[in-house]
Coordinates of C-alpha atoms (C1' of nucleotides) in Angstrom, one line a residue:
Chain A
X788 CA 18.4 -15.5 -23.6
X789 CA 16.2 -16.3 -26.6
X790 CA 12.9 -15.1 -25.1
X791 CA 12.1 -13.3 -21.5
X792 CA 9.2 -12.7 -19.6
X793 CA 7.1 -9.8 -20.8
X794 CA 7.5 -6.3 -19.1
X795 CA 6.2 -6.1 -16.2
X796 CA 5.1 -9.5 -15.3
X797 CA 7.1 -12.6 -13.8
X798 CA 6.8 -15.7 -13.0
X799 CA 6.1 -17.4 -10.3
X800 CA 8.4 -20.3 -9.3
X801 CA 7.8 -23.3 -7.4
X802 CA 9.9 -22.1 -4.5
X803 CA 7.3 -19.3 -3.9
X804 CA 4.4 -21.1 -5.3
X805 CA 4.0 -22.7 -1.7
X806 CA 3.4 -19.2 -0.4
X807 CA 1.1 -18.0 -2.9
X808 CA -1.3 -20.7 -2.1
X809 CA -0.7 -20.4 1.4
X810 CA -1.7 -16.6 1.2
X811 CA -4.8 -17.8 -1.1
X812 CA -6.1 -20.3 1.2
X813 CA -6.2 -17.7 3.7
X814 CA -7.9 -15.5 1.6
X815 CA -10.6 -17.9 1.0
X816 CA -10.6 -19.0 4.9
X817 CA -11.8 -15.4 6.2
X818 CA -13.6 -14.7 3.1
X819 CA -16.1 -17.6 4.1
X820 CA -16.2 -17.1 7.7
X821 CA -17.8 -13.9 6.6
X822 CA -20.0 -15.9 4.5
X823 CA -18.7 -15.1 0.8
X824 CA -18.8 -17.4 -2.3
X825 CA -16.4 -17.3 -5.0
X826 CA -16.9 -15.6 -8.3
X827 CA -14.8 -16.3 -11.3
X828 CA -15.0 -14.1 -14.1
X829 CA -13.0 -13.8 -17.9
X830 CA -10.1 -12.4 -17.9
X831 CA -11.1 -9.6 -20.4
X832 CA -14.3 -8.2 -21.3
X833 CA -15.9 -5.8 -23.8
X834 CA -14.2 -2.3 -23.7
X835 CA -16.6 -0.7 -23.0
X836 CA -17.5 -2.4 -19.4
X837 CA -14.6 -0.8 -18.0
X838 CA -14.3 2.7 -19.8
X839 CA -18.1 3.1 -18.3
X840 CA -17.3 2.0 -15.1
X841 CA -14.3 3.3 -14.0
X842 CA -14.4 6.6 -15.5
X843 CA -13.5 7.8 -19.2
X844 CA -11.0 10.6 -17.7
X845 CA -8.9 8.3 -15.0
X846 CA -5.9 7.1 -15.7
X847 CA -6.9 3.6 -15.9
X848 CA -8.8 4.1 -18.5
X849 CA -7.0 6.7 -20.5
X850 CA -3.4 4.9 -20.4
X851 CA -3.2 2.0 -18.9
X852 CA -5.6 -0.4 -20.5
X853 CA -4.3 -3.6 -22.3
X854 CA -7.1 -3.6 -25.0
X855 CA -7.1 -5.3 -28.7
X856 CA -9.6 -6.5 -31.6
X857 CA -10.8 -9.7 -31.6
X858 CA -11.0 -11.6 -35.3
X859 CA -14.3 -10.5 -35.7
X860 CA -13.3 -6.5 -34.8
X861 CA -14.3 -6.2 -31.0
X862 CA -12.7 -3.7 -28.8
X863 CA -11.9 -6.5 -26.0
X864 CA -9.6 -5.3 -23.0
X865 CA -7.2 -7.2 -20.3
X866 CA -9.4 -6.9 -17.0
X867 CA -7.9 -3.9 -15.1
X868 CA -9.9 -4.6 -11.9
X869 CA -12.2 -7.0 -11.1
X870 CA -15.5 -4.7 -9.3
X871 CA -16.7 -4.4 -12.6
X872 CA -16.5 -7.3 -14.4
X873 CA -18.5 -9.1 -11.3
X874 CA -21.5 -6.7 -11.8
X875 CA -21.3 -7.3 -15.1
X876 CA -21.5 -10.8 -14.0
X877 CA -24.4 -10.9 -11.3
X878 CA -26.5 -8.6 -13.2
X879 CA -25.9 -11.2 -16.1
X880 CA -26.5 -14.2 -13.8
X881 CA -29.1 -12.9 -12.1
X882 CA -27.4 -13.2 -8.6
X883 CA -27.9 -9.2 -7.1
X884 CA -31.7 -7.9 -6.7
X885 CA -33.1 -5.0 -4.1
X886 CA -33.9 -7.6 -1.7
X887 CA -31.2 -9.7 -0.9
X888 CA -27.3 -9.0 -0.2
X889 CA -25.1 -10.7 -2.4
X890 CA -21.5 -11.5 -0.9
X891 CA -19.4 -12.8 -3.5
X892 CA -14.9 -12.9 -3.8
X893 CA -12.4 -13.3 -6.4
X894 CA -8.9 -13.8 -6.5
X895 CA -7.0 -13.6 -10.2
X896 CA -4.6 -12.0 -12.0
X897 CA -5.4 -8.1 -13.6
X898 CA -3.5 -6.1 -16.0
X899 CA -2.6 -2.7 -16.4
X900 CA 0.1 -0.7 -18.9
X901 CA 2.3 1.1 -16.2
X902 CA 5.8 1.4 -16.1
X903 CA 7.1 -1.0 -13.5
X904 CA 8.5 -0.3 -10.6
X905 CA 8.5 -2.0 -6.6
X906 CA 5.4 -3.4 -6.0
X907 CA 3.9 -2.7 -9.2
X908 CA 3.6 -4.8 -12.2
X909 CA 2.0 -5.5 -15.5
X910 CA 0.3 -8.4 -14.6
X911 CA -0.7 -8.4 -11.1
X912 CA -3.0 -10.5 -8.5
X913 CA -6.1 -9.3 -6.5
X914 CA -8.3 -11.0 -4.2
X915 CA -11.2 -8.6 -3.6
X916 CA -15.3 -8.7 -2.5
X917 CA -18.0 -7.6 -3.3
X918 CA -21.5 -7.0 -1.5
X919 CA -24.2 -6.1 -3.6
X920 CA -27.7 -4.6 -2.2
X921 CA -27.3 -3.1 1.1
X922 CA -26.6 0.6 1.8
X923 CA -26.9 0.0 5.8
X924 CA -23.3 1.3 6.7
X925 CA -22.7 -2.2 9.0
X926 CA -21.8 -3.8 5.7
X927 CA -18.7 -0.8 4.9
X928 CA -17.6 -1.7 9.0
X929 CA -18.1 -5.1 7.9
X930 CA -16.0 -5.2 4.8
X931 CA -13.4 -2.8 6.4
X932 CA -13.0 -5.8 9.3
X933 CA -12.7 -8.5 7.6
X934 CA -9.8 -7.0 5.3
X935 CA -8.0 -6.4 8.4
X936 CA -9.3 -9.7 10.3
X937 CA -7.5 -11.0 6.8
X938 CA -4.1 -9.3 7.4
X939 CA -4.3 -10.2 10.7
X940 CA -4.6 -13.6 10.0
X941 CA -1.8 -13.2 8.0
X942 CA 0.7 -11.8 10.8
X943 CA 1.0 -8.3 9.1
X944 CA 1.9 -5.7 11.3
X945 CA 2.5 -1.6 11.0
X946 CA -0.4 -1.4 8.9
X947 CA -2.5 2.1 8.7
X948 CA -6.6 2.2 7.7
X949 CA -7.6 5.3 6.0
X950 CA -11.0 6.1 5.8
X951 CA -12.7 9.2 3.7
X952 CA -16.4 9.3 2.3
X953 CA -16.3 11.1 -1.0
X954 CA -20.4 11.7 -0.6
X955 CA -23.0 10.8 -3.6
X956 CA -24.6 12.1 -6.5
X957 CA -26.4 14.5 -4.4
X958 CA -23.4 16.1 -2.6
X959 CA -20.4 15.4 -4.8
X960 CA -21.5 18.5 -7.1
X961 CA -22.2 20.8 -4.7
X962 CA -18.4 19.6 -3.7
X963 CA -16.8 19.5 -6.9
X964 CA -18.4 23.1 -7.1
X965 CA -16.9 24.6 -3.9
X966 CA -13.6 22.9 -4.7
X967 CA -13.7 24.6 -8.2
X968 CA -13.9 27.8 -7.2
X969 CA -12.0 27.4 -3.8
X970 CA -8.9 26.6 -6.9
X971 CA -10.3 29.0 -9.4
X972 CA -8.0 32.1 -8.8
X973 CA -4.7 30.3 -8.3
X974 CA -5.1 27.4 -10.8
X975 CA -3.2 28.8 -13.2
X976 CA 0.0 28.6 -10.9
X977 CA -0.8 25.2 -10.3
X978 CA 1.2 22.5 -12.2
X979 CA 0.0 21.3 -15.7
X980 CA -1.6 18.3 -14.6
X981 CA -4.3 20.1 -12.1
X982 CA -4.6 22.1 -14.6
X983 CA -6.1 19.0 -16.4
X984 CA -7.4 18.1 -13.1
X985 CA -9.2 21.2 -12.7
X986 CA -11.9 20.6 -16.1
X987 CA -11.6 16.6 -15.9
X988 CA -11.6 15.6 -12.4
X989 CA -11.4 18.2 -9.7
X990 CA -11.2 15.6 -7.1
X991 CA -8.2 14.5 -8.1
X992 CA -6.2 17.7 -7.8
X993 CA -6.4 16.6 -3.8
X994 CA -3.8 14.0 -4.4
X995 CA -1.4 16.2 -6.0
X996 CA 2.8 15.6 -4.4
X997 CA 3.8 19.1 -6.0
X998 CA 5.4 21.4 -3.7
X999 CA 4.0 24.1 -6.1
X1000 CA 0.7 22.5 -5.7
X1001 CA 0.6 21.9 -2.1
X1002 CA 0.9 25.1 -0.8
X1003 CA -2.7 25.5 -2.1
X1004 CA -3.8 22.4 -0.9
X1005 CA -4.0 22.8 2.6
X1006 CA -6.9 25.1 2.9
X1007 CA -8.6 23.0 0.6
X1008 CA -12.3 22.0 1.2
X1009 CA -12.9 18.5 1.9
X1010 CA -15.5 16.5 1.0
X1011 CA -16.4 15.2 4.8
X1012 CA -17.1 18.8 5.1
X1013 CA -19.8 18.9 2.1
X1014 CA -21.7 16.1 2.4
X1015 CA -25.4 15.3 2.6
X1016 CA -27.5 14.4 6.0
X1017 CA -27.7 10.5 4.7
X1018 CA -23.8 10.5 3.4
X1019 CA -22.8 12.6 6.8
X1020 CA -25.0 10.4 9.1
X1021 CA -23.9 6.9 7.2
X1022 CA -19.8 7.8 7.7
X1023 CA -19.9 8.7 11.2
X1024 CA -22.1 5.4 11.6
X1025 CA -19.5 3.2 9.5
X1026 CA -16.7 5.4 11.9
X1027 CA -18.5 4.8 15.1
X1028 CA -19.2 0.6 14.0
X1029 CA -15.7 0.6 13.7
X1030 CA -14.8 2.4 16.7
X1031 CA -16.6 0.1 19.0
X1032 CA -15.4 -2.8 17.0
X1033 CA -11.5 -1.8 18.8
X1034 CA -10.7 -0.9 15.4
X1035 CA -7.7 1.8 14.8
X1036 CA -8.3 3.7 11.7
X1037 CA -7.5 7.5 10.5
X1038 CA -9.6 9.6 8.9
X1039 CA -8.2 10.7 5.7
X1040 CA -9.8 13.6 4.5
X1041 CA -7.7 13.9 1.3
X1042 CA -8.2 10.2 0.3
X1043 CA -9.4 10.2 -3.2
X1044 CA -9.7 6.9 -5.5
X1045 CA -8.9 6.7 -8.7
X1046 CA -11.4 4.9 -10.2
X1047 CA -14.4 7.3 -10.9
X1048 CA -17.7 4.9 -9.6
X1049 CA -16.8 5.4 -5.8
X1050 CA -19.6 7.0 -3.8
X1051 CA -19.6 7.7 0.4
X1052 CA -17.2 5.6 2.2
X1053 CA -13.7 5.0 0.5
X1054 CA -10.7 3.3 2.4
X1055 CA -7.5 2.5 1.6
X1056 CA -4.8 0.3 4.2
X1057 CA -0.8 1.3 3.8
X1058 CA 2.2 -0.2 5.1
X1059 CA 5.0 1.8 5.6
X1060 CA 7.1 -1.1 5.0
X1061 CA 6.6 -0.6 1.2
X1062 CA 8.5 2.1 -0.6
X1063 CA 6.1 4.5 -2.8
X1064 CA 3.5 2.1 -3.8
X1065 CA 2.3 1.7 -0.2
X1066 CA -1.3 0.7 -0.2
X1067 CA -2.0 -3.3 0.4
X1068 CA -5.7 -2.7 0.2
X1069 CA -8.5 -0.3 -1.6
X1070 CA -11.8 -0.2 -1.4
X1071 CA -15.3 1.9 -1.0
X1072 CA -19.1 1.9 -1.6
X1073 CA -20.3 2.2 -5.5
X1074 CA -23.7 2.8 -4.8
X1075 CA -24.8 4.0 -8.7
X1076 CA -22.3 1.4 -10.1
X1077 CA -24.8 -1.7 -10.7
X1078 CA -27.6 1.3 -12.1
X1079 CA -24.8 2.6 -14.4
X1080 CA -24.2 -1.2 -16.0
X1081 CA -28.0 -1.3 -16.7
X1082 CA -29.4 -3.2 -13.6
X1083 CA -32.0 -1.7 -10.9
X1084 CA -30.0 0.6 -8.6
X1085 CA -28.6 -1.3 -6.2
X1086 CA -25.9 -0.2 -3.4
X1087 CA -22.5 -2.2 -3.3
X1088 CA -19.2 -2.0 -1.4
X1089 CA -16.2 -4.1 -1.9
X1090 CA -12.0 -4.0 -1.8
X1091 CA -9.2 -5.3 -3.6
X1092 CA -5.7 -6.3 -2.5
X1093 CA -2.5 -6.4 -4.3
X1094 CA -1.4 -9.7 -3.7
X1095 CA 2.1 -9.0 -4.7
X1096 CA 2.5 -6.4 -2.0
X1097 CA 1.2 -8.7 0.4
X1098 CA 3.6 -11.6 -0.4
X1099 CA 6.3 -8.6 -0.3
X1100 CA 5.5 -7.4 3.3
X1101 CA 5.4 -11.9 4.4
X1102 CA 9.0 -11.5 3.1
X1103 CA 9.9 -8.2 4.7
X1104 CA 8.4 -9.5 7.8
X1105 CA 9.9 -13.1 7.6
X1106 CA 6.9 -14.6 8.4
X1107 CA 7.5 -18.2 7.3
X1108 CA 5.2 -20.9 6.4
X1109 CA 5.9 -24.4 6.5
X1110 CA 6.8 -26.4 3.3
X1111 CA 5.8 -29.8 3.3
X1112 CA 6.4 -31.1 -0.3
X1113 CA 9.1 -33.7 0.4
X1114 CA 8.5 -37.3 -0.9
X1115 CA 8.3 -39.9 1.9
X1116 CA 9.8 -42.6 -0.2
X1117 CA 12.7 -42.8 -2.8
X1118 CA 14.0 -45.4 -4.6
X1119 CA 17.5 -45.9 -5.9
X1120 CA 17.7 -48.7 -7.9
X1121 CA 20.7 -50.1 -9.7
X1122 CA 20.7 -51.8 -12.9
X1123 CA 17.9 -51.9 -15.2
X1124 CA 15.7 -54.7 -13.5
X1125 CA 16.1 -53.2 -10.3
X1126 CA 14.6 -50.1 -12.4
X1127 CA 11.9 -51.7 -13.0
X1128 CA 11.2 -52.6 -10.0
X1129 CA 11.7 -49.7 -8.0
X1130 CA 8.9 -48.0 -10.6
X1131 CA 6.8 -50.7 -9.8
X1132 CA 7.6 -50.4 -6.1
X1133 CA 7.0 -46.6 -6.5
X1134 CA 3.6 -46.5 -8.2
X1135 CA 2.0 -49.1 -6.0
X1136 CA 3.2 -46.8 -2.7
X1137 CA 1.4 -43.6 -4.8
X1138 CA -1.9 -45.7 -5.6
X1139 CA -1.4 -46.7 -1.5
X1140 CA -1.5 -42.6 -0.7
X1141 CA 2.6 -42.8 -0.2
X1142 CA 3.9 -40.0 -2.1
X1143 CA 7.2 -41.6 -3.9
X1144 CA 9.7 -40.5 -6.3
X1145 CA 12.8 -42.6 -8.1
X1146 CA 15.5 -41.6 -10.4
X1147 CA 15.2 -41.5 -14.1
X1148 CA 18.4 -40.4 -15.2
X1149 CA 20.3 -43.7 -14.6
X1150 CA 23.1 -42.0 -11.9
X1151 CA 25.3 -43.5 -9.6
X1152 CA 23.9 -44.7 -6.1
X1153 CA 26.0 -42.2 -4.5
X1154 CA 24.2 -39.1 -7.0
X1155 CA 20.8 -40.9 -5.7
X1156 CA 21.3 -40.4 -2.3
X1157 CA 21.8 -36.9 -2.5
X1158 CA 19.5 -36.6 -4.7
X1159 CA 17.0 -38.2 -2.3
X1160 CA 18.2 -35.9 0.5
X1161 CA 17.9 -33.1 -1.4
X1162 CA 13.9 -33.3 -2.3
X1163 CA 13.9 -34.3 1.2
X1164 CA 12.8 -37.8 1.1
X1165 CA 12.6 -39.5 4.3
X1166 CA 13.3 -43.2 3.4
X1167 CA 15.2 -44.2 0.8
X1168 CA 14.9 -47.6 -0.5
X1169 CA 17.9 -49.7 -2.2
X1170 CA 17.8 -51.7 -4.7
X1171 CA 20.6 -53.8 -6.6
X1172 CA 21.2 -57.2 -8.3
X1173 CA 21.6 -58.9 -5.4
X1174 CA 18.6 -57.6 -4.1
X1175 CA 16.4 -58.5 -6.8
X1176 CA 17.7 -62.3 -5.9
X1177 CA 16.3 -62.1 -2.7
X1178 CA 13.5 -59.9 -3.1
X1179 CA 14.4 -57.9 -0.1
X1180 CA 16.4 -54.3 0.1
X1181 CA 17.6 -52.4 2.8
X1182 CA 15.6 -49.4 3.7
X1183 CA 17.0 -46.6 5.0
X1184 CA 15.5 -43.6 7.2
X1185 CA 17.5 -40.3 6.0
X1186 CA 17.5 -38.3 9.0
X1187 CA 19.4 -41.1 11.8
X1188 CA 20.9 -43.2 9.2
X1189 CA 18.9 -45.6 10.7
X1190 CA 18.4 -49.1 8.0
X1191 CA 16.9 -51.7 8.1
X1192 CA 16.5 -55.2 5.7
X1193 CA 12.5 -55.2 4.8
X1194 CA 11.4 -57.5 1.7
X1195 CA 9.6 -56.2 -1.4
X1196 CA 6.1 -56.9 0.0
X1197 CA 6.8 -55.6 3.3
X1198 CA 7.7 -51.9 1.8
X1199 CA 4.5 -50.8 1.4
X1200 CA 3.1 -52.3 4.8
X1201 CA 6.0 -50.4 6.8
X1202 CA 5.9 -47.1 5.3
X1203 CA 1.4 -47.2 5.9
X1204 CA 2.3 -48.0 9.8
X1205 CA 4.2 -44.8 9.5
X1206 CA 2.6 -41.7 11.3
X1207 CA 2.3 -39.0 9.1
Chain B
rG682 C1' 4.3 9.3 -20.5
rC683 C1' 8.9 11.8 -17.8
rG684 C1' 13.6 11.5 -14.7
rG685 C1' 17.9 9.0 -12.0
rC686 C1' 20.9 4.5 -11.3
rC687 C1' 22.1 -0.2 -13.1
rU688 C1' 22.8 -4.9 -16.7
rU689 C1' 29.7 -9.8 -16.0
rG690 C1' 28.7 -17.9 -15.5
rG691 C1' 22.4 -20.9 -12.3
rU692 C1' 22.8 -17.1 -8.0
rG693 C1' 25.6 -13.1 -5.5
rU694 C1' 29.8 -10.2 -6.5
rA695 C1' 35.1 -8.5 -8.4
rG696 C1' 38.1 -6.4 -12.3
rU697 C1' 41.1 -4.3 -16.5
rG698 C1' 41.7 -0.7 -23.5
rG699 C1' 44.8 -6.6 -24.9
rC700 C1' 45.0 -14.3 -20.4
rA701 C1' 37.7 -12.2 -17.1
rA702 C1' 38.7 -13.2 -10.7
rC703 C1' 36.0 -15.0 -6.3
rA704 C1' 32.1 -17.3 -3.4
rC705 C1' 27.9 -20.3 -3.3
rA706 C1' 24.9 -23.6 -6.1
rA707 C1' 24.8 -27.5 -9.8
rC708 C1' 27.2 -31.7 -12.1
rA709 C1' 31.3 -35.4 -12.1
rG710 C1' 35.3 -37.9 -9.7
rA711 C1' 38.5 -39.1 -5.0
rU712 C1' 39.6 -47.9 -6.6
rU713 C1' 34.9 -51.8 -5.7
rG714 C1' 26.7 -50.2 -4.0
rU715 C1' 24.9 -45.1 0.5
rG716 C1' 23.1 -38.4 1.5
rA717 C1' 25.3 -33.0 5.2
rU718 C1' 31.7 -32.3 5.7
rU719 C1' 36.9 -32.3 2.9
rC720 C1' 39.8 -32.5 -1.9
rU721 C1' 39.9 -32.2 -7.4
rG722 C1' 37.6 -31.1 -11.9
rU723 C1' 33.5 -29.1 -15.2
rC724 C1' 30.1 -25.0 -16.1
rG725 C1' 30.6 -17.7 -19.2
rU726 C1' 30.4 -15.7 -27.4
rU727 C1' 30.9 -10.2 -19.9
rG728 C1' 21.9 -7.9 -22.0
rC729 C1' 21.2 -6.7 -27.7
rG730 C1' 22.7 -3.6 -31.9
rG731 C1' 26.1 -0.1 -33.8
rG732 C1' 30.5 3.2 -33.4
rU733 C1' 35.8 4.7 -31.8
rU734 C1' 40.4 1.6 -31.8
rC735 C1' 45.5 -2.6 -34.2
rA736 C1' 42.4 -4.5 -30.0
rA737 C1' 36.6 -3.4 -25.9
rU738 C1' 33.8 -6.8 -21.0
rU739 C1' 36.1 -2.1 -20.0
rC740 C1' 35.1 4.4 -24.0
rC741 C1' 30.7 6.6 -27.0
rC742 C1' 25.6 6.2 -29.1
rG743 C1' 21.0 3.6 -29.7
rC744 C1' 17.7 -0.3 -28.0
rA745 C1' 15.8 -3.8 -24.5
rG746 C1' 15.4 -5.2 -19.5
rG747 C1' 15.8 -4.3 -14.2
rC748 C1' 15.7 -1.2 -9.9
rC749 C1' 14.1 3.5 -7.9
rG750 C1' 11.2 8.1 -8.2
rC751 C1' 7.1 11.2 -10.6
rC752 C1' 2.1 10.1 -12.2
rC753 C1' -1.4 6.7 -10.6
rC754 C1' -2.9 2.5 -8.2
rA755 C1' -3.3 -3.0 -5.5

RNA sequence: GCGGCCUUGGUGUAGUGGCAACACAACAGAUUGUGAUUCUGUCGUUGCGGGUUCAAUUCCCGCAGGCCGCCCCA
């Protein structure tokens, strides 16, 4: 093979094209019954966008950004999320300000440098929202809904909604400080990369899998535990919204995000259909995000879903969606003039809103027919020299074998009286 | 960035230190202008590079890619 695909991404091929869309639409559907517009942004942006956002010290940032120079010497990266390009955006545009909400979605492709495994790729799709200038905790229940309403819609099942509030700038020290010294004296038994954890991002050390690690972990503090009167009062409002909303959710008390912007309420939805890359959905409330990319401080809260995952769980699930691509008419013609006009024949169906199709590679009558059954084609009209005498063909219908004698100008006529 | 397994025609799989097998798909044909079936035929420099050997697809090394796990995330 002269060339391949690049690491990590693949493409997508007209056999499963019909599924992304489908999956799309849907997106866009419950997106809008909620009452959110599309946003499209670049595909990269400055460097610096996304190192101040999500967090000099996470892993996005430190390994896994696709970033290069421009001609001119800019420090331009591959998008590896979409929450902060779309401030970046609104704050350009003008669409957030302290007295409105703002309800806006995206669905594109995002990059990061990761080795690839099962559900995890170079190049990758999100669809994702974002609600800019509310901090009322309705808006978390609401956003935590419709992501569910979404897989719903989609027929997903087994799915699991984790909920955790990491607090704000008011209580995450006092947090970060109790979890320092809860780790202090045995951190040095703790493997190398809490270690890191410990100085960079104490948080973090929560999510550790090492046995060595664990052992420590369970005593932990948590942040539910440490957090203000608004951030305590504003989760057990989101919690209780979603209670009485028939919603099953689990509080996850060692939920922690990787991407450093997150403030109060963070969620996350696994299947456990999935393997080790298990979560379909993330999400939470940045509330200093929009302040930290130089506009007013305005509260947000938004999600992202890994579109691949979901198209992997439709297949799991063998949830199928109907395919309705096949022509209505082909031609096979015979001989050059009945070529001719079969293209003719062909084009005037299309500009008549019959979708058509002929052969062009100049095959036997028999290698048109299955041809024609193979895209599906419901009629199939024939056309030979003695045909083009008469100016009349037989045309038959593919699935009873059903044919019948109709003249040139009655074609088109027949297949409009047709129901769809 | 680290570890394990894997890499044979379009796809899915055999197999052997010296003719690469099978199924499906695709294409062509089975007398003259009709699609699913049947029969026949066609389709591969065995991922790339190097080494051992008279000889490697099969053994060894390197690389790339895939899968899976760690990390992290969607």
């Amino acid at each position: 093979m002269a060339y391949s695909a690049p690491r990590g991404t693949k493409d997508i091929l007209p056999q499963e094209v019909a599924l992304w869309q489908k999956l799309e639409e849907t997106c866009r559907k419950v997106f809008s019954f909620y009452n959110y517009q599309e946003i499209r942004t670049p595909i990269f942006e400055s460097t610096e966008l996304f190192a101040r956002s999500i967090g000099k010290t996470t892993d996005i940032v430190n390994k896994e950004m696709y970033e290069f120079k421009d001609r001119k010497g800019r420090s331009l990266t591959l998008r590896p999320e979409e929450t902060a390009p779309v401030v970046r955006a609104c704050l350009e545009n003008n669409l957030i300000g302290t007295d409105k909400t703002t309800k806006v979605y995206y669905i594109g492709p995002m990059f990061r440098y990761e080795r690839p495994q099962a559900g995890r790729q170079r190049q990758f799709h999100q669809a994702g929202v974002e609600v800019f200038g509310s901090a009322d905790p309705m808006i978390d229940a609401e956003v935590i809904m419709m992501n569910v309403r979404l897989f719903e819609e989609l027929g997903l099942k087994d799915l699991g909604v984790n909920i955790n509030s990491v607090g704000c700038a008011k209580c995450r020290p006092d947090y970060l400080k109790k979890l320092k010294s809860f780790f202090k004296d045995n951190i040095k038994n703790m493997c190398e990369d809490c270690q890191n954890r410990f100085i960079t991002n104490p948080l973090r050390i929560l999510d550790c899998k090492q046995s060595k690690c664990q052992i420590y972990l369970d005593d932990a503090p948590h942040s539910v535990e440490s957090l203000c009167q608004e951030c305590g009062g504003s989760f057990d409002q989101v919690l209780d919204l979603l209670g009485d909303s028939g919603l099953k959710y689990n509080v996850n008390k060692r939920l922690v995000r990787g991407l450093d912007y997150y403030t109060k309420t963070t969620f996350e939805i696994t299947s456990n259909q999935l393997g080790a890359q298990n979560a379909v959905s993330g999400g939470g409330r940045y509330d200093k995000l929009v302040e930290e990319l130089g506009g007013k401080a305005i509260p947000a809260v938004g999600f992202a879903i890994g579109l691949e995952r979901i198209i992997e769980l439709i297949n799991n699930q063998q949830l199928t969606i109907n395919n309705d691509g096949a022509v209505k008419l082909y031609i096979a013609a015979l001989g050059n003039e009945a070529r001719k006009v079969g293209f003719d024949l062909i084009n005037q169906a299309r500009a008549g809103g019959i979708s058509a199709d002929m052969d062009y590679l100049g095959k036997s009558l028999k290698a048109q027919m299955k041809t024609a059954d193979r895209v599906g084609a419901k009629y199939v009209y024939i056309i030979g020299e003695a045909e083009l005498a008469k100016k009349s063909a037989v045309l038959k219908e593919m699935k009873t074998g059903e044919q019948i004698e109709l003249e040139f100008s009655a074609l088109l006529e027949k297949l409009k009286s047709e129901t769809a």
